[in-house]
Amino acid sequence: MKATKSQALALAQKCKNILASNWHGNLNTIKADSKGSKQEIYTSKVKYLLRKGKPYIWVPEKDLHNVNTLIDERASFAVPRPYPGPLANLLRSMKKLPVRIALTGEVVPLGDEKVNQPFYER
């Protein structure tokens, strides 16, 4: 049975929706407190996105990661599963699993004017 163009587009849209809703990873920062304790690591799930080849991590404003990165700039970000379960099953059935990559860089906060700018203008 031959798939029509609309069916192929529907499948592509489903894959895109699955990916867009599941782009999250684990951000690890070193806990900074008044005692000077730097032995513990604070970990939580945060959302991320890739825009024009640059990764952006979305950390909520009142999250402890914001304080930790101001005091101690060391952090790591890991994506344990780059594609979610339903999409992985689909890609595995087609024998088209994507390759894995590693990114290195610095955690830099966005400026206020960049945050308030509409996303399509960035």
PDB file of C-alpha atoms in Angstrom:
ATOM      1  CA  MET A   1       0.000   0.000   0.000  1.00  0.00           C
ATOM      2  CA  LYS A   2       1.483   3.323  -1.063  1.00  0.00           C
ATOM      3  CA  ALA A   3       1.408   6.153   1.477  1.00  0.00           C
ATOM      4  CA  THR A   4       0.026   9.452   0.301  1.00  0.00           C
ATOM      5  CA  LYS A   5       1.775  12.754   0.870  1.00  0.00           C
ATOM      6  CA  SER A   6      -0.719  13.761   3.577  1.00  0.00           C
ATOM      7  CA  GLN A   7      -0.113  10.495   5.469  1.00  0.00           C
ATOM      8  CA  ALA A   8       3.654  11.019   5.305  1.00  0.00           C
ATOM      9  CA  LEU A   9       3.244  14.580   6.572  1.00  0.00           C
ATOM     10  CA  ALA A  10       1.001  13.351   9.388  1.00  0.00           C
ATOM     11  CA  LEU A  11       3.690  10.859  10.450  1.00  0.00           C
ATOM     12  CA  ALA A  12       6.362  13.577  10.321  1.00  0.00           C
ATOM     13  CA  GLN A  13       4.168  15.884  12.420  1.00  0.00           C
ATOM     14  CA  LYS A  14       3.632  13.126  15.004  1.00  0.00           C
ATOM     15  CA  CYS A  15       7.394  12.587  15.263  1.00  0.00           C
ATOM     16  CA  LYS A  16       7.931  16.332  15.614  1.00  0.00           C
ATOM     17  CA  ASN A  17       5.303  16.576  18.379  1.00  0.00           C
ATOM     18  CA  ILE A  18       6.860  13.664  20.278  1.00  0.00           C
ATOM     19  CA  LEU A  19      10.296  15.261  20.078  1.00  0.00           C
ATOM     20  CA  ALA A  20       9.099  18.742  21.025  1.00  0.00           C
ATOM     21  CA  SER A  21       7.326  17.507  24.136  1.00  0.00           C
ATOM     22  CA  ASN A  22      10.201  15.355  25.377  1.00  0.00           C
ATOM     23  CA  TRP A  23      13.308  17.513  25.051  1.00  0.00           C
ATOM     24  CA  HIS A  24      14.588  17.333  28.604  1.00  0.00           C
ATOM     25  CA  GLY A  25      17.741  16.247  30.319  1.00  0.00           C
ATOM     26  CA  ASN A  26      19.457  16.216  33.698  1.00  0.00           C
ATOM     27  CA  LEU A  27      21.295  19.351  34.796  1.00  0.00           C
ATOM     28  CA  ASN A  28      23.866  18.881  37.574  1.00  0.00           C
ATOM     29  CA  THR A  29      25.334  21.770  39.555  1.00  0.00           C
ATOM     30  CA  ILE A  30      27.414  21.855  42.723  1.00  0.00           C
ATOM     31  CA  LYS A  31      25.355  22.940  45.737  1.00  0.00           C
ATOM     32  CA  ALA A  32      26.437  26.281  47.121  1.00  0.00           C
ATOM     33  CA  ASP A  33      25.399  27.102  50.670  1.00  0.00           C
ATOM     34  CA  SER A  34      26.481  29.378  53.515  1.00  0.00           C
ATOM     35  CA  LYS A  35      28.637  26.620  55.061  1.00  0.00           C
ATOM     36  CA  GLY A  36      30.900  26.516  52.035  1.00  0.00           C
ATOM     37  CA  SER A  37      29.929  22.920  51.355  1.00  0.00           C
ATOM     38  CA  LYS A  38      30.818  21.996  47.799  1.00  0.00           C
ATOM     39  CA  GLN A  39      30.613  18.236  48.151  1.00  0.00           C
ATOM     40  CA  GLU A  40      26.973  17.734  47.180  1.00  0.00           C
ATOM     41  CA  ILE A  41      25.546  17.866  43.679  1.00  0.00           C
ATOM     42  CA  TYR A  42      22.079  19.200  42.904  1.00  0.00           C
ATOM     43  CA  THR A  43      20.357  17.451  39.994  1.00  0.00           C
ATOM     44  CA  SER A  44      17.022  18.118  38.344  1.00  0.00           C
ATOM     45  CA  LYS A  45      15.306  17.684  34.994  1.00  0.00           C
ATOM     46  CA  VAL A  46      15.235  20.754  32.776  1.00  0.00           C
ATOM     47  CA  LYS A  47      13.987  21.349  29.258  1.00  0.00           C
ATOM     48  CA  TYR A  48      16.313  22.222  26.415  1.00  0.00           C
ATOM     49  CA  LEU A  49      16.094  23.085  22.754  1.00  0.00           C
ATOM     50  CA  LEU A  50      18.419  23.490  19.810  1.00  0.00           C
ATOM     51  CA  ARG A  51      18.138  26.663  17.755  1.00  0.00           C
ATOM     52  CA  LYS A  52      20.448  27.245  14.779  1.00  0.00           C
ATOM     53  CA  GLY A  53      22.851  24.647  16.150  1.00  0.00           C
ATOM     54  CA  LYS A  54      23.089  26.224  19.623  1.00  0.00           C
ATOM     55  CA  PRO A  55      21.705  24.378  22.652  1.00  0.00           C
ATOM     56  CA  TYR A  56      19.560  26.385  25.082  1.00  0.00           C
ATOM     57  CA  ILE A  57      18.742  25.056  28.554  1.00  0.00           C
ATOM     58  CA  TRP A  58      15.532  26.335  30.128  1.00  0.00           C
ATOM     59  CA  VAL A  59      16.022  26.672  33.903  1.00  0.00           C
ATOM     60  CA  PRO A  60      13.074  28.040  35.931  1.00  0.00           C
ATOM     61  CA  GLU A  61      13.785  31.434  37.508  1.00  0.00           C
ATOM     62  CA  LYS A  62      13.533  30.309  41.141  1.00  0.00           C
ATOM     63  CA  ASP A  63      15.445  27.061  40.662  1.00  0.00           C
ATOM     64  CA  LEU A  64      18.515  26.353  42.807  1.00  0.00           C
ATOM     65  CA  HIS A  65      20.602  25.894  39.637  1.00  0.00           C
ATOM     66  CA  ASN A  66      20.564  29.674  39.087  1.00  0.00           C
ATOM     67  CA  VAL A  67      22.206  30.332  42.473  1.00  0.00           C
ATOM     68  CA  ASN A  68      24.623  27.435  42.088  1.00  0.00           C
ATOM     69  CA  THR A  69      25.930  28.593  38.707  1.00  0.00           C
ATOM     70  CA  LEU A  70      26.444  32.149  40.004  1.00  0.00           C
ATOM     71  CA  ILE A  71      28.634  30.943  42.888  1.00  0.00           C
ATOM     72  CA  ASP A  72      30.308  27.963  41.248  1.00  0.00           C
ATOM     73  CA  GLU A  73      30.238  27.899  37.449  1.00  0.00           C
ATOM     74  CA  ARG A  74      30.786  24.170  37.078  1.00  0.00           C
ATOM     75  CA  ALA A  75      27.829  22.250  35.714  1.00  0.00           C
ATOM     76  CA  SER A  76      27.051  19.285  33.528  1.00  0.00           C
ATOM     77  CA  PHE A  77      24.061  18.474  31.382  1.00  0.00           C
ATOM     78  CA  ALA A  78      23.164  14.973  30.256  1.00  0.00           C
ATOM     79  CA  VAL A  79      20.427  13.743  27.965  1.00  0.00           C
ATOM     80  CA  PRO A  80      19.940  10.136  29.051  1.00  0.00           C
ATOM     81  CA  ARG A  81      17.631   9.313  26.167  1.00  0.00           C
ATOM     82  CA  PRO A  82      17.898  11.584  23.126  1.00  0.00           C
ATOM     83  CA  TYR A  83      14.675  10.271  21.653  1.00  0.00           C
ATOM     84  CA  PRO A  84      11.560   9.230  23.634  1.00  0.00           C
ATOM     85  CA  GLY A  85      10.123   5.713  23.763  1.00  0.00           C
ATOM     86  CA  PRO A  86       7.390   5.953  21.090  1.00  0.00           C
ATOM     87  CA  LEU A  87       9.747   7.574  18.609  1.00  0.00           C
ATOM     88  CA  ALA A  88      12.552   5.129  19.453  1.00  0.00           C
ATOM     89  CA  ASN A  89      10.255   2.205  18.633  1.00  0.00           C
ATOM     90  CA  LEU A  90       9.332   3.783  15.306  1.00  0.00           C
ATOM     91  CA  LEU A  91      12.970   4.525  14.385  1.00  0.00           C
ATOM     92  CA  ARG A  92      14.090   1.059  15.498  1.00  0.00           C
ATOM     93  CA  SER A  93      11.445  -0.594  13.303  1.00  0.00           C
ATOM     94  CA  MET A  94      12.748   1.403  10.327  1.00  0.00           C
ATOM     95  CA  LYS A  95      16.378   0.642  11.325  1.00  0.00           C
ATOM     96  CA  LYS A  96      17.144   4.386  11.335  1.00  0.00           C
ATOM     97  CA  LEU A  97      18.427   5.113  14.849  1.00  0.00           C
ATOM     98  CA  PRO A  98      20.224   8.485  15.015  1.00  0.00           C
ATOM     99  CA  VAL A  99      23.876   8.755  15.982  1.00  0.00           C
ATOM    100  CA  ARG A 100      24.835  10.079  19.416  1.00  0.00           C
ATOM    101  CA  ILE A 101      26.809  13.260  19.887  1.00  0.00           C
ATOM    102  CA  ALA A 102      28.457  15.112  22.754  1.00  0.00           C
ATOM    103  CA  LEU A 103      28.456  18.866  23.260  1.00  0.00           C
ATOM    104  CA  THR A 104      30.826  20.892  25.401  1.00  0.00           C
ATOM    105  CA  GLY A 105      30.564  24.528  26.348  1.00  0.00           C
ATOM    106  CA  GLU A 106      29.795  27.051  29.043  1.00  0.00           C
ATOM    107  CA  VAL A 107      26.540  27.824  30.822  1.00  0.00           C
ATOM    108  CA  VAL A 108      25.859  31.481  30.018  1.00  0.00           C
ATOM    109  CA  PRO A 109      22.641  33.294  30.996  1.00  0.00           C
ATOM    110  CA  LEU A 110      20.739  35.039  28.222  1.00  0.00           C
ATOM    111  CA  GLY A 111      20.441  38.822  28.440  1.00  0.00           C
ATOM    112  CA  ASP A 112      17.059  40.372  29.234  1.00  0.00           C
ATOM    113  CA  GLU A 113      16.618  41.843  25.763  1.00  0.00           C
ATOM    114  CA  LYS A 114      17.241  38.427  24.145  1.00  0.00           C
ATOM    115  CA  VAL A 115      14.732  36.719  26.476  1.00  0.00           C
ATOM    116  CA  ASN A 116      11.993  39.257  25.740  1.00  0.00           C
ATOM    117  CA  GLN A 117      12.552  39.076  21.972  1.00  0.00           C
ATOM    118  CA  PRO A 118      10.117  36.894  19.977  1.00  0.00           C
ATOM    119  CA  PHE A 119      11.658  33.480  19.315  1.00  0.00           C
ATOM    120  CA  TYR A 120      11.432  33.682  15.529  1.00  0.00           C
ATOM    121  CA  GLU A 121      13.611  36.856  15.490  1.00  0.00           C
ATOM    122  CA  ARG A 122      16.586  35.276  17.300  1.00  0.00           C
TER     123      ARG A 122
END
